Amino acid sequence: ISEEGIGALSVFLRDNSSLRKLNLSQNALSDEGGALLAHTLRRHPRLEMLVLHGNQLGAKGGLAIGRLLGANTALQEVLLWGNRLGCAGAMGIARGLAAHDSALTSLDLRNNRIGDDGLHALIHDARLVYEMKIIQLQDNWITDAGLTTIARAVDSGNFRPRHLNLFENKYSANSAEAEDLRTTIRLKYVEVKMPARGAAVIGPVAHLPQNLGRQHHVGAWPAGIAHGMAGDLFRKPARIDIGGVD
């Protein structure tokens, strides 16, 4: 979709204040088109879900999306997987989130090659990540150093997503850093799903029941899942998925 197409779409978006979901995936959307779209949506009153996966958004697009996420108080879920954000794009998103308040609860950045520096920016610079429920970071060139960043943030209480996907990155599944992260989340997470080698799984694996906040469900969980977790369940992370490439 061209900049001219986005311009025409912007007119429609400004006039359609009841829109709740917008899907522009697989449209070869560029940084320039993404910036124009983001500017149009910054004040949209009801948009809850934005799907932009499989486009051509890079560093400038990431910065524009970050500003959108900070300014729009209705947007809850954004899918950006399969773009070209890179480290600079992730940093742009982090800067936008850090500068503004946001209602975002789910961010999908799979396959964007954000690397360890992009991960660090999202965790430490973007205040929103502290409370975000779902973060998808699969296939993003995250190494053992990135796992250390996550472990320290989780241990300090500054990072507590309910679900964090780290499959298909560049860390070693058998490294000391990976084991340190496993140890950290065993102490802090409600549910743990962490393959150590290939499809092998270490630790308990289970689907969490509905209505987590009701403590009468705790007794129905498999042994080990709910140990020490009878407190404020919604404030504790639920799952980390770690694949890894040796």
mmCIF file of N, CA, C and O in Angstrom, residues 120-196:
data_model
loop_
_atom_site.group_PDB
_atom_site.id
_atom_site.type_symbol
_atom_site.label_atom_id
_atom_site.label_comp_id
_atom_site.label_asym_id
_atom_site.label_seq_id
_atom_site.Cartn_x
_atom_site.Cartn_y
_atom_site.Cartn_z
ATOM 1 N N HIS A 120 17.043 -4.818 25.648
ATOM 2 C CA HIS A 120 17.381 -4.009 26.827
ATOM 3 C C HIS A 120 16.553 -2.727 26.850
ATOM 4 O O HIS A 120 16.039 -2.325 27.912
ATOM 5 N N ALA A 121 16.410 -2.089 25.685
ATOM 6 C CA ALA A 121 15.623 -0.849 25.626
ATOM 7 C C ALA A 121 14.169 -1.111 25.994
ATOM 8 O O ALA A 121 13.561 -0.344 26.749
ATOM 9 N N LEU A 122 13.599 -2.190 25.482
ATOM 10 C CA LEU A 122 12.198 -2.498 25.779
ATOM 11 C C LEU A 122 11.974 -2.768 27.257
ATOM 12 O O LEU A 122 10.967 -2.352 27.832
ATOM 13 N N ILE A 123 12.922 -3.445 27.888
ATOM 14 C CA ILE A 123 12.753 -3.795 29.300
ATOM 15 C C ILE A 123 13.026 -2.616 30.217
ATOM 16 O O ILE A 123 12.284 -2.357 31.166
ATOM 17 N N HIS A 124 14.086 -1.862 29.925
ATOM 18 C CA HIS A 124 14.526 -0.826 30.871
ATOM 19 C C HIS A 124 14.033 0.577 30.534
ATOM 20 O O HIS A 124 13.935 1.421 31.430
ATOM 21 N N ASP A 125 13.736 0.852 29.263
ATOM 22 C CA ASP A 125 13.331 2.203 28.890
ATOM 23 C C ASP A 125 11.819 2.360 28.782
ATOM 24 O O ASP A 125 11.288 3.427 29.045
ATOM 25 N N ALA A 126 11.142 1.291 28.358
ATOM 26 C CA ALA A 126 9.691 1.376 28.165
ATOM 27 C C ALA A 126 8.972 0.989 29.449
ATOM 28 O O ALA A 126 8.900 -0.178 29.808
ATOM 29 N N ARG A 127 8.419 1.945 30.139
ATOM 30 C CA ARG A 127 7.749 1.674 31.414
ATOM 31 C C ARG A 127 6.611 0.675 31.257
ATOM 32 O O ARG A 127 6.307 -0.091 32.169
ATOM 33 N N LEU A 128 5.972 0.670 30.086
ATOM 34 C CA LEU A 128 4.829 -0.192 29.866
ATOM 35 C C LEU A 128 5.157 -1.664 30.048
ATOM 36 O O LEU A 128 4.330 -2.442 30.503
ATOM 37 N N VAL A 129 6.360 -2.079 29.654
ATOM 38 C CA VAL A 129 6.716 -3.491 29.667
ATOM 39 C C VAL A 129 6.591 -4.078 31.071
ATOM 40 O O VAL A 129 6.391 -5.275 31.252
ATOM 41 N N TYR A 130 6.677 -3.231 32.073
ATOM 42 C CA TYR A 130 6.561 -3.679 33.462
ATOM 43 C C TYR A 130 5.258 -4.419 33.707
ATOM 44 O O TYR A 130 5.215 -5.406 34.420
ATOM 45 N N GLU A 131 4.186 -3.962 33.099
ATOM 46 C CA GLU A 131 2.863 -4.547 33.339
ATOM 47 C C GLU A 131 2.289 -5.274 32.127
ATOM 48 O O GLU A 131 1.193 -5.816 32.199
ATOM 49 N N MET A 132 2.987 -5.293 30.979
ATOM 50 C CA MET A 132 2.433 -5.917 29.794
ATOM 51 C C MET A 132 2.217 -7.408 30.009
ATOM 52 O O MET A 132 3.057 -8.092 30.577
ATOM 53 N N LYS A 133 1.108 -7.942 29.515
ATOM 54 C CA LYS A 133 0.778 -9.346 29.764
ATOM 55 C C LYS A 133 1.467 -10.291 28.790
ATOM 56 O O LYS A 133 1.919 -11.365 29.166
ATOM 57 N N ILE A 134 1.535 -9.933 27.507
ATOM 58 C CA ILE A 134 2.072 -10.825 26.488
ATOM 59 C C ILE A 134 3.105 -10.091 25.646
ATOM 60 O O ILE A 134 2.822 -9.029 25.073
ATOM 61 N N ILE A 135 4.312 -10.654 25.575
ATOM 62 C CA ILE A 135 5.366 -10.093 24.731
ATOM 63 C C ILE A 135 5.945 -11.219 23.892
ATOM 64 O O ILE A 135 6.484 -12.187 24.422
ATOM 65 N N GLN A 136 5.852 -11.093 22.580
ATOM 66 C CA GLN A 136 6.358 -12.100 21.655
ATOM 67 C C GLN A 136 7.694 -11.628 21.077
ATOM 68 O O GLN A 136 7.738 -10.656 20.326
ATOM 69 N N LEU A 137 8.780 -12.331 21.432
ATOM 70 C CA LEU A 137 10.119 -11.952 20.973
ATOM 71 C C LEU A 137 10.821 -13.111 20.268
ATOM 72 O O LEU A 137 12.048 -13.165 20.231
ATOM 73 N N GLN A 138 10.077 -14.015 19.714
ATOM 74 C CA GLN A 138 10.647 -15.148 18.999
ATOM 75 C C GLN A 138 11.463 -14.682 17.792
ATOM 76 O O GLN A 138 11.093 -13.737 17.103
ATOM 77 N N ASP A 139 12.603 -15.358 17.545
ATOM 78 C CA ASP A 139 13.413 -15.104 16.351
ATOM 79 C C ASP A 139 13.849 -13.644 16.257
ATOM 80 O O ASP A 139 13.534 -12.935 15.303
ATOM 81 N N ASN A 140 14.605 -13.192 17.261
ATOM 82 C CA ASN A 140 15.030 -11.800 17.307
ATOM 83 C C ASN A 140 16.522 -11.632 17.603
ATOM 84 O O ASN A 140 16.941 -10.565 18.026
ATOM 85 N N TRP A 141 17.304 -12.679 17.397
ATOM 86 C CA TRP A 141 18.756 -12.607 17.562
ATOM 87 C C TRP A 141 19.165 -12.301 18.999
ATOM 88 O O TRP A 141 20.186 -11.666 19.247
ATOM 89 N N ILE A 142 18.387 -12.711 19.951
ATOM 90 C CA ILE A 142 18.711 -12.501 21.363
ATOM 91 C C ILE A 142 19.698 -13.565 21.808
ATOM 92 O O ILE A 142 19.496 -14.752 21.578
ATOM 93 N N THR A 143 20.777 -13.152 22.464
ATOM 94 C CA THR A 143 21.846 -14.059 22.874
ATOM 95 C C THR A 143 21.781 -14.326 24.376
ATOM 96 O O THR A 143 20.863 -13.893 25.068
ATOM 97 N N ASP A 144 22.808 -15.022 24.883
ATOM 98 C CA ASP A 144 22.887 -15.296 26.323
ATOM 99 C C ASP A 144 22.874 -14.008 27.141
ATOM 100 O O ASP A 144 22.321 -13.956 28.235
ATOM 101 N N ALA A 145 23.490 -12.958 26.601
ATOM 102 C CA ALA A 145 23.495 -11.672 27.315
ATOM 103 C C ALA A 145 22.079 -11.145 27.492
ATOM 104 O O ALA A 145 21.737 -10.554 28.527
ATOM 105 N N GLY A 146 21.224 -11.367 26.501
ATOM 106 C CA GLY A 146 19.834 -10.950 26.616
ATOM 107 C C GLY A 146 19.089 -11.715 27.695
ATOM 108 O O GLY A 146 18.248 -11.151 28.405
ATOM 109 N N LEU A 147 19.411 -13.016 27.839
ATOM 110 C CA LEU A 147 18.786 -13.804 28.901
ATOM 111 C C LEU A 147 19.161 -13.254 30.275
ATOM 112 O O LEU A 147 18.338 -13.245 31.194
ATOM 113 N N THR A 148 20.410 -12.808 30.412
ATOM 114 C CA THR A 148 20.840 -12.208 31.677
ATOM 115 C C THR A 148 20.058 -10.932 31.963
ATOM 116 O O THR A 148 19.638 -10.674 33.104
ATOM 117 N N THR A 149 19.836 -10.123 30.929
ATOM 118 C CA THR A 149 19.032 -8.909 31.086
ATOM 119 C C THR A 149 17.635 -9.247 31.599
ATOM 120 O O THR A 149 17.115 -8.597 32.515
ATOM 121 N N ILE A 150 17.028 -10.275 31.019
ATOM 122 C CA ILE A 150 15.682 -10.686 31.433
ATOM 123 C C ILE A 150 15.686 -11.192 32.868
ATOM 124 O O ILE A 150 14.839 -10.816 33.686
ATOM 125 N N ALA A 151 16.656 -12.070 33.188
ATOM 126 C CA ALA A 151 16.709 -12.665 34.526
ATOM 127 C C ALA A 151 16.851 -11.599 35.607
ATOM 128 O O ALA A 151 16.194 -11.649 36.647
ATOM 129 N N ARG A 152 17.711 -10.633 35.375
ATOM 130 C CA ARG A 152 17.921 -9.571 36.370
ATOM 131 C C ARG A 152 16.674 -8.714 36.533
ATOM 132 O O ARG A 152 16.326 -8.315 37.650
ATOM 133 N N ALA A 153 16.007 -8.427 35.415
ATOM 134 C CA ALA A 153 14.797 -7.602 35.492
ATOM 135 C C ALA A 153 13.675 -8.340 36.206
ATOM 136 O O ALA A 153 12.932 -7.762 37.000
ATOM 137 N N VAL A 154 13.539 -9.657 35.921
ATOM 138 C CA VAL A 154 12.516 -10.460 36.593
ATOM 139 C C VAL A 154 12.817 -10.549 38.083
ATOM 140 O O VAL A 154 11.935 -10.393 38.928
ATOM 141 N N ASP A 155 14.075 -10.804 38.412
ATOM 142 C CA ASP A 155 14.466 -10.973 39.814
ATOM 143 C C ASP A 155 14.244 -9.695 40.618
ATOM 144 O O ASP A 155 13.875 -9.742 41.786
ATOM 145 N N SER A 156 14.439 -8.546 39.978
ATOM 146 C CA SER A 156 14.267 -7.265 40.671
ATOM 147 C C SER A 156 12.799 -6.855 40.776
ATOM 148 O O SER A 156 12.468 -5.915 41.499
ATOM 149 N N GLY A 157 11.932 -7.546 40.034
ATOM 150 C CA GLY A 157 10.521 -7.179 40.034
ATOM 151 C C GLY A 157 10.166 -6.109 39.032
ATOM 152 O O GLY A 157 9.014 -5.664 38.964
ATOM 153 N N ASN A 158 11.123 -5.686 38.202
ATOM 154 C CA ASN A 158 10.880 -4.621 37.230
ATOM 155 C C ASN A 158 10.340 -5.135 35.897
ATOM 156 O O ASN A 158 10.059 -4.349 34.999
ATOM 157 N N PHE A 159 10.226 -6.441 35.749
ATOM 158 C CA PHE A 159 9.760 -7.032 34.498
ATOM 159 C C PHE A 159 8.939 -8.262 34.847
ATOM 160 O O PHE A 159 9.458 -9.211 35.423
ATOM 161 N N ARG A 160 7.655 -8.248 34.512
ATOM 162 C CA ARG A 160 6.813 -9.364 34.926
ATOM 163 C C ARG A 160 5.661 -9.615 33.943
ATOM 164 O O ARG A 160 4.506 -9.487 34.271
ATOM 165 N N PRO A 161 5.997 -9.953 32.707
ATOM 166 C CA PRO A 161 4.925 -10.299 31.764
ATOM 167 C C PRO A 161 4.265 -11.612 32.145
ATOM 168 O O PRO A 161 4.889 -12.457 32.790
ATOM 169 N N ARG A 162 3.035 -11.810 31.727
ATOM 170 C CA ARG A 162 2.370 -13.084 31.974
ATOM 171 C C ARG A 162 2.860 -14.135 30.989
ATOM 172 O O ARG A 162 2.861 -15.316 31.279
ATOM 173 N N HIS A 163 3.244 -13.734 29.798
ATOM 174 C CA HIS A 163 3.762 -14.668 28.808
ATOM 175 C C HIS A 163 4.866 -13.992 28.006
ATOM 176 O O HIS A 163 4.678 -12.909 27.460
ATOM 177 N N LEU A 164 6.022 -14.631 27.944
ATOM 178 C CA LEU A 164 7.161 -14.118 27.189
ATOM 179 C C LEU A 164 7.690 -15.234 26.297
ATOM 180 O O LEU A 164 8.126 -16.268 26.779
ATOM 181 N N ASN A 165 7.644 -15.019 24.986
ATOM 182 C CA ASN A 165 8.067 -16.029 24.016
ATOM 183 C C ASN A 165 9.477 -15.709 23.530
ATOM 184 O O ASN A 165 9.708 -14.673 22.898
ATOM 185 N N LEU A 166 10.414 -16.629 23.794
ATOM 186 C CA LEU A 166 11.813 -16.428 23.399
ATOM 187 C C LEU A 166 12.330 -17.546 22.494
ATOM 188 O O LEU A 166 13.541 -17.726 22.373
ATOM 189 N N PHE A 167 11.464 -18.289 21.856
ATOM 190 C CA PHE A 167 11.900 -19.360 20.985
ATOM 191 C C PHE A 167 12.723 -18.831 19.808
ATOM 192 O O PHE A 167 12.593 -17.674 19.408
ATOM 193 N N GLU A 168 13.585 -19.707 19.254
ATOM 194 C CA GLU A 168 14.308 -19.456 18.013
ATOM 195 C C GLU A 168 15.154 -18.193 18.052
ATOM 196 O O GLU A 168 15.136 -17.389 17.114
ATOM 197 N N ASN A 169 15.903 -18.015 19.139
ATOM 198 C CA ASN A 169 16.862 -16.930 19.207
ATOM 199 C C ASN A 169 18.284 -17.494 19.170
ATOM 200 O O ASN A 169 18.486 -18.666 18.864
ATOM 201 N N LYS A 170 19.269 -16.668 19.480
ATOM 202 C CA LYS A 170 20.667 -17.066 19.299
ATOM 203 C C LYS A 170 21.387 -17.440 20.597
ATOM 204 O O LYS A 170 22.602 -17.595 20.589
ATOM 205 N N TYR A 171 20.679 -17.563 21.693
ATOM 206 C CA TYR A 171 21.319 -18.012 22.921
ATOM 207 C C TYR A 171 21.506 -19.521 22.886
ATOM 208 O O TYR A 171 20.886 -20.223 22.075
ATOM 209 N N SER A 172 22.338 -20.027 23.787
ATOM 210 C CA SER A 172 22.494 -21.470 23.931
ATOM 211 C C SER A 172 21.544 -21.969 25.008
ATOM 212 O O SER A 172 21.531 -21.448 26.119
ATOM 213 N N ALA A 173 20.776 -23.001 24.672
ATOM 214 C CA ALA A 173 19.829 -23.545 25.642
ATOM 215 C C ALA A 173 20.526 -24.181 26.829
ATOM 216 O O ALA A 173 19.902 -24.418 27.858
ATOM 217 N N ASN A 174 21.827 -24.461 26.704
ATOM 218 C CA ASN A 174 22.573 -25.120 27.780
ATOM 219 C C ASN A 174 23.532 -24.178 28.509
ATOM 220 O O ASN A 174 24.354 -24.620 29.302
ATOM 221 N N SER A 175 23.456 -22.900 28.235
ATOM 222 C CA SER A 175 24.390 -21.958 28.831
ATOM 223 C C SER A 175 24.081 -21.681 30.296
ATOM 224 O O SER A 175 22.970 -21.946 30.781
ATOM 225 N N ALA A 176 25.066 -21.129 30.999
ATOM 226 C CA ALA A 176 24.860 -20.732 32.388
ATOM 227 C C ALA A 176 23.786 -19.649 32.489
ATOM 228 O O ALA A 176 23.010 -19.606 33.446
ATOM 229 N N GLU A 177 23.733 -18.774 31.483
ATOM 230 C CA GLU A 177 22.734 -17.705 31.485
ATOM 231 C C GLU A 177 21.320 -18.263 31.360
ATOM 232 O O GLU A 177 20.390 -17.792 32.025
ATOM 233 N N ALA A 178 21.158 -19.284 30.498
ATOM 234 C CA ALA A 178 19.847 -19.910 30.350
ATOM 235 C C ALA A 178 19.418 -20.603 31.637
ATOM 236 O O ALA A 178 18.264 -20.512 32.062
ATOM 237 N N GLU A 179 20.367 -21.279 32.286
ATOM 238 C CA GLU A 179 20.037 -21.959 33.536
ATOM 239 C C GLU A 179 19.715 -20.962 34.637
ATOM 240 O O GLU A 179 18.834 -21.198 35.471
ATOM 241 N N ASP A 180 20.410 -19.832 34.644
ATOM 242 C CA ASP A 180 20.119 -18.787 35.626
ATOM 243 C C ASP A 180 18.699 -18.251 35.437
ATOM 244 O O ASP A 180 17.970 -18.018 36.407
ATOM 245 N N LEU A 181 18.285 -18.082 34.176
ATOM 246 C CA LEU A 181 16.926 -17.623 33.914
ATOM 247 C C LEU A 181 15.910 -18.673 34.358
ATOM 248 O O LEU A 181 14.884 -18.339 34.947
ATOM 249 N N ARG A 182 16.194 -19.935 34.098
ATOM 250 C CA ARG A 182 15.294 -20.997 34.555
ATOM 251 C C ARG A 182 15.134 -20.961 36.073
ATOM 252 O O ARG A 182 14.036 -21.079 36.602
ATOM 253 N N THR A 183 16.258 -20.809 36.756
ATOM 254 C CA THR A 183 16.208 -20.764 38.221
ATOM 255 C C THR A 183 15.387 -19.578 38.699
ATOM 256 O O THR A 183 14.572 -19.693 39.622
ATOM 257 N N THR A 184 15.582 -18.442 38.063
ATOM 258 C CA THR A 184 14.858 -17.231 38.453
ATOM 259 C C THR A 184 13.361 -17.398 38.266
ATOM 260 O O THR A 184 12.563 -17.065 39.155
ATOM 261 N N ILE A 185 12.944 -17.933 37.125
ATOM 262 C CA ILE A 185 11.507 -18.017 36.887
ATOM 263 C C ILE A 185 10.851 -19.138 37.673
ATOM 264 O O ILE A 185 9.658 -19.081 37.951
ATOM 265 N N ARG A 186 11.634 -20.154 38.062
ATOM 266 C CA ARG A 186 11.048 -21.185 38.924
ATOM 267 C C ARG A 186 10.587 -20.584 40.244
ATOM 268 O O ARG A 186 9.621 -21.032 40.845
ATOM 269 N N LEU A 187 11.274 -19.567 40.688
ATOM 270 C CA LEU A 187 10.941 -18.938 41.959
ATOM 271 C C LEU A 187 9.823 -17.916 41.820
ATOM 272 O O LEU A 187 9.169 -17.595 42.805
ATOM 273 N N LYS A 188 9.598 -17.402 40.595
ATOM 274 C CA LYS A 188 8.700 -16.268 40.462
ATOM 275 C C LYS A 188 7.516 -16.500 39.539
ATOM 276 O O LYS A 188 6.581 -15.716 39.542
ATOM 277 N N TYR A 189 7.530 -17.545 38.758
ATOM 278 C CA TYR A 189 6.491 -17.706 37.750
ATOM 279 C C TYR A 189 5.437 -18.736 38.149
ATOM 280 O O TYR A 189 5.737 -19.732 38.773
ATOM 281 N N VAL A 190 4.191 -18.497 37.742
ATOM 282 C CA VAL A 190 3.100 -19.412 38.015
ATOM 283 C C VAL A 190 3.245 -20.671 37.160
ATOM 284 O O VAL A 190 3.122 -21.776 37.641
ATOM 285 N N GLU A 191 3.504 -20.505 35.878
ATOM 286 C CA GLU A 191 3.654 -21.637 34.967
ATOM 287 C C GLU A 191 4.972 -21.504 34.219
ATOM 288 O O GLU A 191 5.333 -20.415 33.796
ATOM 289 N N VAL A 192 5.681 -22.600 34.048
ATOM 290 C CA VAL A 192 6.972 -22.585 33.373
ATOM 291 C C VAL A 192 6.974 -23.606 32.251
ATOM 292 O O VAL A 192 6.651 -24.770 32.456
ATOM 293 N N LYS A 193 7.333 -23.161 31.068
ATOM 294 C CA LYS A 193 7.483 -24.055 29.922
ATOM 295 C C LYS A 193 8.799 -23.719 29.253
ATOM 296 O O LYS A 193 8.905 -22.708 28.571
ATOM 297 N N MET A 194 9.814 -24.540 29.473
ATOM 298 C CA MET A 194 11.157 -24.179 29.031
ATOM 299 C C MET A 194 11.899 -25.373 28.431
ATOM 300 O O MET A 194 12.568 -26.109 29.139
ATOM 301 N N PRO A 195 11.801 -25.590 27.139
ATOM 302 C CA PRO A 195 12.584 -26.652 26.522
ATOM 303 C C PRO A 195 14.068 -26.396 26.689
ATOM 304 O O PRO A 195 14.550 -25.294 26.452
ATOM 305 N N ALA A 196 14.829 -27.408 27.116
ATOM 306 C CA ALA A 196 16.260 -27.254 27.313
ATOM 307 C C ALA A 196 17.045 -27.631 26.066
ATOM 308 O O ALA A 196 17.985 -26.963 25.686
#
